[in-house]
Coordinates of C-alpha atoms and ligand atoms in Angstrom, one line a residue:
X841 CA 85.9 90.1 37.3
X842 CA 86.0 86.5 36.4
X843 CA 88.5 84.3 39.2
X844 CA 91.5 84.3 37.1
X845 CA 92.7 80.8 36.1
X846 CA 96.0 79.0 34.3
X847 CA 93.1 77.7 31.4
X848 CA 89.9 78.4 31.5
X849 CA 88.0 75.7 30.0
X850 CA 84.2 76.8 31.2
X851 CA 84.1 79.9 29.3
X852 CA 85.6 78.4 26.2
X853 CA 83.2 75.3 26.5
X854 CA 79.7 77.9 26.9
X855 CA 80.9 80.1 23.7
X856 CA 80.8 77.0 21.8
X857 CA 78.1 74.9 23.2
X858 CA 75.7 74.1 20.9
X859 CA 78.1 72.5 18.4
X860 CA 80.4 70.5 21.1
X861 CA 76.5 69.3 22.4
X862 CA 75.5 68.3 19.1
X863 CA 78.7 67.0 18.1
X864 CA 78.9 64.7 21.4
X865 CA 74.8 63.2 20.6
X866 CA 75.5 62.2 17.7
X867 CA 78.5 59.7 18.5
X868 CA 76.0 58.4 21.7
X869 CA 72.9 58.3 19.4
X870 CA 75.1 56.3 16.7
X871 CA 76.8 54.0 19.3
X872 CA 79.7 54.9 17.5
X873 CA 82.2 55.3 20.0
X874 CA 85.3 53.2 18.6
X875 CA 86.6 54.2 14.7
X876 CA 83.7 56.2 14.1
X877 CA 83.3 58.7 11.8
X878 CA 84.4 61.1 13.5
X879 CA 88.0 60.0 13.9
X880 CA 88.5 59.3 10.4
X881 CA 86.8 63.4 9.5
X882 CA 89.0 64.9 11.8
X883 CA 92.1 63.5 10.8
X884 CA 91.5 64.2 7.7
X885 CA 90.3 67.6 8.6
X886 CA 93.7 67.9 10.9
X887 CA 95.6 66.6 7.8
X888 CA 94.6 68.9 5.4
X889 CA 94.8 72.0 7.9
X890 CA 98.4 70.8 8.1
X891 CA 99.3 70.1 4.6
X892 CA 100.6 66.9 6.1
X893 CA 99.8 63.5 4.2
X894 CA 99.1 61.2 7.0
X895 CA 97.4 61.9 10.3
X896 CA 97.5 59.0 12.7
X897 CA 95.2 59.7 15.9
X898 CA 96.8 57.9 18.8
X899 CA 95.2 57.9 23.2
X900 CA 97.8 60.8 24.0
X901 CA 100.5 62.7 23.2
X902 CA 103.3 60.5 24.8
X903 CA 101.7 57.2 23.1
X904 CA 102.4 59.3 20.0
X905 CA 106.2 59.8 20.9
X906 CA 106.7 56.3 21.8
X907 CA 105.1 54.7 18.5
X908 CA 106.8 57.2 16.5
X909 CA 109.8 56.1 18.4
X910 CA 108.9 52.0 18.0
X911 CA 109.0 52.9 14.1
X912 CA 112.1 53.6 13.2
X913 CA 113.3 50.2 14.1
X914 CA 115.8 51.1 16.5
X915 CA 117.6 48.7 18.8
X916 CA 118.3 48.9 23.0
X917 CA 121.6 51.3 23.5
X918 CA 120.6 53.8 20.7
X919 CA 121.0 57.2 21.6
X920 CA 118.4 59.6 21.0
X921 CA 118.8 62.9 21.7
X922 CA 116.6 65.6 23.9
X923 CA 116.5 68.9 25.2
X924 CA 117.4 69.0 28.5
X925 CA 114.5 71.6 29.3
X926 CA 111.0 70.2 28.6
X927 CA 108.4 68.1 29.7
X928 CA 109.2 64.4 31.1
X929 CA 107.4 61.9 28.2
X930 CA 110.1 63.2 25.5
X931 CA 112.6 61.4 27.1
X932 CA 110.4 58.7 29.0
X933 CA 109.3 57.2 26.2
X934 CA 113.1 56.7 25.1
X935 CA 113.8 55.4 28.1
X936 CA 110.9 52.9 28.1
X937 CA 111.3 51.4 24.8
X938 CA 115.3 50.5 26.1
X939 CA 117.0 53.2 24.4
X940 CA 119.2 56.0 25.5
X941 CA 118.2 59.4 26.4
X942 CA 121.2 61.8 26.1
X943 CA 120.0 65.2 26.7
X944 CA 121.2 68.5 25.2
X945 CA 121.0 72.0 26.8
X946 CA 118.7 74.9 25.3
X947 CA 119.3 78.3 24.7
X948 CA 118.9 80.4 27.2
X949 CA 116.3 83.2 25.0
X950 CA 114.1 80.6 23.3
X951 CA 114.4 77.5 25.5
X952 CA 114.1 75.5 23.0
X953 CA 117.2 72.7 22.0
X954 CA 120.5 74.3 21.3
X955 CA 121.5 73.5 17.8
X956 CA 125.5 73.8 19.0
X957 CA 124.7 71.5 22.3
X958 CA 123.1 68.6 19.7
X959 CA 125.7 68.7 17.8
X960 CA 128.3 68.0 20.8
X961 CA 125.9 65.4 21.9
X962 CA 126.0 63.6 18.7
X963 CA 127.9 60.0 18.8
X964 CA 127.7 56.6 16.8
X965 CA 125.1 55.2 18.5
X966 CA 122.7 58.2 17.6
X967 CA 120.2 57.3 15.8
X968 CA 117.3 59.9 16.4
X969 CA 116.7 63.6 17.8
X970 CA 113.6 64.6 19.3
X971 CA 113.3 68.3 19.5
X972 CA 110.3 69.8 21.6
X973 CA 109.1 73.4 19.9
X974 CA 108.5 74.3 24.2
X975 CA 106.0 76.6 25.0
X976 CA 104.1 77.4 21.5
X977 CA 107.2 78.2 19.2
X978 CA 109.2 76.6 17.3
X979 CA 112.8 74.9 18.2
X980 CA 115.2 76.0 15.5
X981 CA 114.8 73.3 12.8
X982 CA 116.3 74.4 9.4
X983 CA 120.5 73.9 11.1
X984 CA 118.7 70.8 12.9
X985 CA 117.1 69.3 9.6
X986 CA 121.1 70.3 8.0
X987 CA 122.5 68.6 11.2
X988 CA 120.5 65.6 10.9
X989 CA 121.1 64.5 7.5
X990 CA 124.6 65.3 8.1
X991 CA 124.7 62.2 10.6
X992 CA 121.9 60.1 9.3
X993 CA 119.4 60.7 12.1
X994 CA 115.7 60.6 12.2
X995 CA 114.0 63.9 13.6
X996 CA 110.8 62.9 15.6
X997 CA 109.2 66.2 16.5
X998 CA 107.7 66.5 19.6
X999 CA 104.7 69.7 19.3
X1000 CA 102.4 69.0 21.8
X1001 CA 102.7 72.2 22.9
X1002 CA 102.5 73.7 19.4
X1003 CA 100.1 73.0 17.0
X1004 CA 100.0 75.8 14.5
X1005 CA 103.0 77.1 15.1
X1006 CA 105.2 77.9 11.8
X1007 CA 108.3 77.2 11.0
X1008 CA 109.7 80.1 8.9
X1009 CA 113.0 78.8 6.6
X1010 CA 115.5 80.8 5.4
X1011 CA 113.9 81.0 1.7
X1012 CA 110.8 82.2 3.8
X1013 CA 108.6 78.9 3.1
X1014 CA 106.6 77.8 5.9
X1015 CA 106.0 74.6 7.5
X1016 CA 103.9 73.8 10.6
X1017 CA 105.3 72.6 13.5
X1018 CA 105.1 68.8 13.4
X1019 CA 105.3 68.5 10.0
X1020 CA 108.9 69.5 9.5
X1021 CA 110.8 66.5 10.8
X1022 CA 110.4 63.0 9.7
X1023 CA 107.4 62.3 12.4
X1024 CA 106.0 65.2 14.5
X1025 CA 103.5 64.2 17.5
X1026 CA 101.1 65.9 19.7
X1027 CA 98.6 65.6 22.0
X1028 CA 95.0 66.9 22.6
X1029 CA 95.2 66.8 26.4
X1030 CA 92.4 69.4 27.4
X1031 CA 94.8 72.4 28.3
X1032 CA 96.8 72.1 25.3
X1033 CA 96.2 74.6 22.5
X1034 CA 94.2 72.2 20.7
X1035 CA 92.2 70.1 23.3
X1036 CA 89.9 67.7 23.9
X1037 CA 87.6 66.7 26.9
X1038 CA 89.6 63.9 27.9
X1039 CA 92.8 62.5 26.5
X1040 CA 94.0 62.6 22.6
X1041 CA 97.3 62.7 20.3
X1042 CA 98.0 62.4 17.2
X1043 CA 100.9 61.4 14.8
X1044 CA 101.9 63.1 11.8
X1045 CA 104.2 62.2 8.7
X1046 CA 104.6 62.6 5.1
X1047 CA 106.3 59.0 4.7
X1048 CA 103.7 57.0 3.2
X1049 CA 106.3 53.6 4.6
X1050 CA 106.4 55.1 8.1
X1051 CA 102.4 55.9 8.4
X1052 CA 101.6 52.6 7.3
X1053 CA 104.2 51.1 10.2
X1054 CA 102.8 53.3 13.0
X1055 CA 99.2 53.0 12.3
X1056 CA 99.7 49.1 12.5
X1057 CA 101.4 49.8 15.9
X1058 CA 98.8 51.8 17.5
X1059 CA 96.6 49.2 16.2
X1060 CA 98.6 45.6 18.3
X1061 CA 100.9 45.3 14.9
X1062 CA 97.9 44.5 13.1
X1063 CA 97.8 45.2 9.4
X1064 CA 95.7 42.4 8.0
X1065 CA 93.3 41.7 10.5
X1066 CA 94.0 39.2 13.4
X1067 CA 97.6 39.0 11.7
X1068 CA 100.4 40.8 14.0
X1069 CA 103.4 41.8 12.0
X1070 CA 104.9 43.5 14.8
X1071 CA 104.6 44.1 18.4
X1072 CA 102.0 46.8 19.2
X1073 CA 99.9 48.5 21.0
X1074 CA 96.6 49.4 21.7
X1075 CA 96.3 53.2 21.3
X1076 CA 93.1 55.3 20.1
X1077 CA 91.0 58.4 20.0
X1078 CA 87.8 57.7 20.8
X1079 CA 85.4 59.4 18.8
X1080 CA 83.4 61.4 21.6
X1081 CA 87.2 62.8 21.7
X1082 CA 87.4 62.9 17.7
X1083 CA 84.0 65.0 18.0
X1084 CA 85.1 67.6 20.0
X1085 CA 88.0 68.3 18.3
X1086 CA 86.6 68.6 14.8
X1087 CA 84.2 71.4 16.2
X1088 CA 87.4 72.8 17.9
X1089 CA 89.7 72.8 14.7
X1090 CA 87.4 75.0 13.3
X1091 CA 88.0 77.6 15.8
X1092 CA 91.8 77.0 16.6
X1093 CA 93.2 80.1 14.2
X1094 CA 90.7 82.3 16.6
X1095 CA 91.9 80.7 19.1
X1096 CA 95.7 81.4 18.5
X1097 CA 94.9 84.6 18.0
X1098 CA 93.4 85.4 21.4
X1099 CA 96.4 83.6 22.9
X1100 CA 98.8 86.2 20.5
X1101 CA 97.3 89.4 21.9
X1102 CA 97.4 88.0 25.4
X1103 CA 101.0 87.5 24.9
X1104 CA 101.3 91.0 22.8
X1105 CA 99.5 92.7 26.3
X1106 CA 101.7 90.7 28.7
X1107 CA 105.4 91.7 26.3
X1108 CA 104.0 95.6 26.2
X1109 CA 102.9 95.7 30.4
X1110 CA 106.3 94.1 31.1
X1111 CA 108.7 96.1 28.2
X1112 CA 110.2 98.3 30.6
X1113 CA 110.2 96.0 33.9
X1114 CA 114.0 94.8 34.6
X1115 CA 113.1 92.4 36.6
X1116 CA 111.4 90.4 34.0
X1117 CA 112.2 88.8 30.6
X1118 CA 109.7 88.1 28.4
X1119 CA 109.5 85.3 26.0
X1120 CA 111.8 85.9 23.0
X1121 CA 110.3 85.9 19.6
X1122 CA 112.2 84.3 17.3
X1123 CA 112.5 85.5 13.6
X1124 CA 112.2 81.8 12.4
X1125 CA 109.2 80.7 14.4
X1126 CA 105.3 82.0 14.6
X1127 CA 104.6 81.6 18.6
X1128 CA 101.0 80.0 19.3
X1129 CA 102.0 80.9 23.3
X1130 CA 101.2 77.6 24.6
X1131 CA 102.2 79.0 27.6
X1132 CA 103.5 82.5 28.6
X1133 CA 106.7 82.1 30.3
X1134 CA 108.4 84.7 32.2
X1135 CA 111.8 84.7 33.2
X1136 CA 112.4 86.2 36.4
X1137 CA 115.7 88.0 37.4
X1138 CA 116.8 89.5 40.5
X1139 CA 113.9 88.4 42.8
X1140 CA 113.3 85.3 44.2
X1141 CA 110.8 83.6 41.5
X1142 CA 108.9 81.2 44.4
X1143 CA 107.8 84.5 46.4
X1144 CA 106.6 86.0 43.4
X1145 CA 104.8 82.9 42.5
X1146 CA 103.3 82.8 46.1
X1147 CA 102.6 86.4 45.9
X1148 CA 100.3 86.3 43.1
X1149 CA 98.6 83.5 44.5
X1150 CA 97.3 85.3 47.5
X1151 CA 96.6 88.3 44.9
X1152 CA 94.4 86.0 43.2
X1153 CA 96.4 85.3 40.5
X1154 CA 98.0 81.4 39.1
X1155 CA 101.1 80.8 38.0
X1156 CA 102.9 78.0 37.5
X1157 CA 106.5 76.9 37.2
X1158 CA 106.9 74.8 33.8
X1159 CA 109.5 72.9 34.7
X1160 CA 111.2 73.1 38.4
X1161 CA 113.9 70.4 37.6
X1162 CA 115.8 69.3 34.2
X1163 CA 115.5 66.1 32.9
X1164 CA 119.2 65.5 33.9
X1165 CA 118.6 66.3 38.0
X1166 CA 114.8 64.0 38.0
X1167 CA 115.7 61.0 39.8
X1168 CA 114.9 58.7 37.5
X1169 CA 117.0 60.2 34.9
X1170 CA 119.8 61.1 36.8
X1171 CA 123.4 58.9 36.5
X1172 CA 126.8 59.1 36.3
X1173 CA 126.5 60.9 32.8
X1174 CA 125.5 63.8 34.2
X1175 CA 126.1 66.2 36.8
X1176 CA 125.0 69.8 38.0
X1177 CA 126.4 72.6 36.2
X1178 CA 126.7 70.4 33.3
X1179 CA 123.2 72.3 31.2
X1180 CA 123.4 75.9 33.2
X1181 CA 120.4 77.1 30.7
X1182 CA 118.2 74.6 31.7
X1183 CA 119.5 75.0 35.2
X1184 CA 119.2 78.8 35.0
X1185 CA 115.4 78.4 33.0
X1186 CA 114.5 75.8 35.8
X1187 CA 115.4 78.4 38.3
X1188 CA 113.4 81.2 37.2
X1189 CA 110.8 80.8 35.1
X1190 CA 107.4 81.7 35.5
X1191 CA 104.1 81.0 33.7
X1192 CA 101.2 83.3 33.6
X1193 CA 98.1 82.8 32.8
X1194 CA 97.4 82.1 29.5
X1195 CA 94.1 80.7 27.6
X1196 CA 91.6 81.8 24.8
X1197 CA 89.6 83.7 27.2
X1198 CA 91.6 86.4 29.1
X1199 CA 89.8 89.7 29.5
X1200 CA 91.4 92.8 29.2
X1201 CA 90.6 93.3 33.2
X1202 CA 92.0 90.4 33.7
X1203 CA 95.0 90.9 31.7
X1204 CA 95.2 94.7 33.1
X1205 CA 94.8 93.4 36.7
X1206 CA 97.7 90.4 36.1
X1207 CA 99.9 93.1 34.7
X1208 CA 99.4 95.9 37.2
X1209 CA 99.9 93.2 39.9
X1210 CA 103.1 92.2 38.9
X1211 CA 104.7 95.4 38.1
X1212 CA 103.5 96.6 41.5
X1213 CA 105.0 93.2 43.3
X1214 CA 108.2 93.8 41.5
X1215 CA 108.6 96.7 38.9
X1216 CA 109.5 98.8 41.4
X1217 CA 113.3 98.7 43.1
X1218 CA 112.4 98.8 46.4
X1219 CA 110.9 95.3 46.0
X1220 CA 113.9 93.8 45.2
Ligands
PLP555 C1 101.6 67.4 27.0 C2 103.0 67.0 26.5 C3 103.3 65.6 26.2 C4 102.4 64.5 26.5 O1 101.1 64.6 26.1 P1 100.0 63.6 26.8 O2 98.8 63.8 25.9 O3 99.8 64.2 28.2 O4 100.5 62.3 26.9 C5 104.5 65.4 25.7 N1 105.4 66.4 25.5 C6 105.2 67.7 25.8 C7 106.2 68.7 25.5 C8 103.9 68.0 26.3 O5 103.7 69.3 26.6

């Protein structure tokens, strides 16, 4: 068997060699390693597999957030609202651009924003909410869409951990995650479900007035050249990245699908295992599993963490602390007890391995190892 890893990379990388190769010469042979070709194909390519008009490459996915953010012209004090439960460069990128990060609790089952807690968090001074589909699926966006327009607030979608995900509305049309909101970002750091071999993000948005704003930001404000209409920045794909990912695209439906019957083996191994909840599937979100996150329940998550580690087997704990406890984030706003979902997710979840290129030994050996570590009562 094959070391078992969070993402394996190598394997993935040798089953599509000789196009990534290829791909790769041809922006050395060209020289063309700044706005080549490349960049300009595969956001087009990206646009059209999203049925999104306007897909602005950016360095990463957190340059992404915050020119998304610098675009809707907000001023220092603004609130903008996040989920208490995610990744830190949601809410950094508020805080660095001078606004306000007021953070909202999730529910418990899908972990993603809590459509009741945005609504308490809502006050004048919001301007913007940025709801992160966590994990692979989708945060609950139709009541968040209703909520939004209800207070006149821009909905940046943050899906860096979800591209190709769907968005299922009650009328049972489909959107993809990132194109639902206003602006949707992501990133195509080289674990994420759509990577490259390096770092890489991309904006999306169907507002022809907003594309045109943040492409001129990523760009130093620059719309005619040498003329700076705004204050900028300098953020880019580079087109070795651009390369890699156009050859990728074409694979990322595969791709998702390996990931889905991974998840599909990991909910049937662990169905009848009480000491485990597995990822909920909600009935208005298509889950591209990102990651695989357990919850754990009546055992002490950190030993079973350490246990599969000496078995052999990674896991990781996405995320140990909410955004309200991290030091830099923490003030007199907030206090402990104040987001128990996010406290309770923060307590016990658990990520498995999850990639593209699980075997079914692998997955039979991850399975059998933690049922036998904790499916059983006397391991409690
Ligand atoms: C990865 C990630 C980001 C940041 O992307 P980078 O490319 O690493 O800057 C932001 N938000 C979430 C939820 C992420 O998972």
């Amino acid at each position: 068997m094959r070391p078992i890893q969070m993402v394996d990379l190598q394997t993935q990388y040798q089953q599509i060699k000789p196009e990534i190769d290829a791909a790769i010469q041809k922006v050395i042979d060209d020289a063309t390693f700044i706005k080549g070709p490349q960049v300009t194909d595969f956001s087009v390519a990206l646009a059209s597999w999203l049925s999104v008009r306007h897909v602005i490459p950016t360095g990463n996915g957190t340059d992404a957030l915050q020119i998304a953010l610098m675009a809707l012209g907000l001023k220092e004090g603004d609130e903008v609202i996040t989920p208490d439960f995610t990744f830190i460069a949601t809410a950094e990128v508020v805080a660095l651009l001078g606004l306000t990060p007021v953070v909202a609790d999730v529910d418990r089952d899908t972990m993603n924003i809590s459509i009741d807690a945005v609504r308490k968090a809502i006050t004048p001074k919001t301007k913007a909410i940025v709801p992160v589909h966590l994990f692979g699926q989708c945060a609950d966006m139709e009541p968040l869409l209703q909520l939004a327009k209800e207070n006149n607030l821009y909905v940046v979608e943050d899906a860096c951990q979800a591209i190709g995900a769907e968005y299922i509305f009650s009328d049972g049309t489909r959107k993809k995650a990132g194109t639902i909101g206003h602006i949707g970002c992501t990133s195509f750091f080289p674990s994420k479900n759509l990577g490259c071999y390096g770092d890489g993000g991309a904006i999306f948005t169907d507002d022809d007035e907003l594309a045109k704003r943040m492409q001129a930001i990523a760009n130093h404000g620059m719309v005619i050249r040498y003329h700076h209409d705004m204050v900028g920045v300098n953020s880019r794909l580079d087109s070795i990245q651009a390369a890699v990912l156009g050859v990728k695209l074409t694979h990322l439906d595969e791709y998702t699908g390996q990931r889905q019957l991974a998840a599909d083996y990991y909910d049937r191994a662990f169905a009848n295992n009480k000491s485990l909840t597995c990822p909920a599937r909600a009935k208005y979100s298509t889950h591209v599993f990102h990651q695989y996150t357990l919850q754990v329940n009546n055992y002490d998550r950190d030993t079973l963490r350490e246990q599969l580690r000496e078995a052999g087997i990674p896991a990781m704990v996405y995320y140990p602390v909410p955004l309200h406890m991290q030091k830099a984030y923490h003030d007199q706003r907030y206090r402990q007890g104040d987001f128990p979902a996010s406290e309770y997710l923060a307590s016990c979840v658990l990520s498995l391995p999850m990639h593209t290129c699980l075997t079914q030994e692998q997955l039979e050996y991850i399975t059998q190892t933690v049922n036998r570590l904790i499916g059983q009562s006397d391991n409690r």
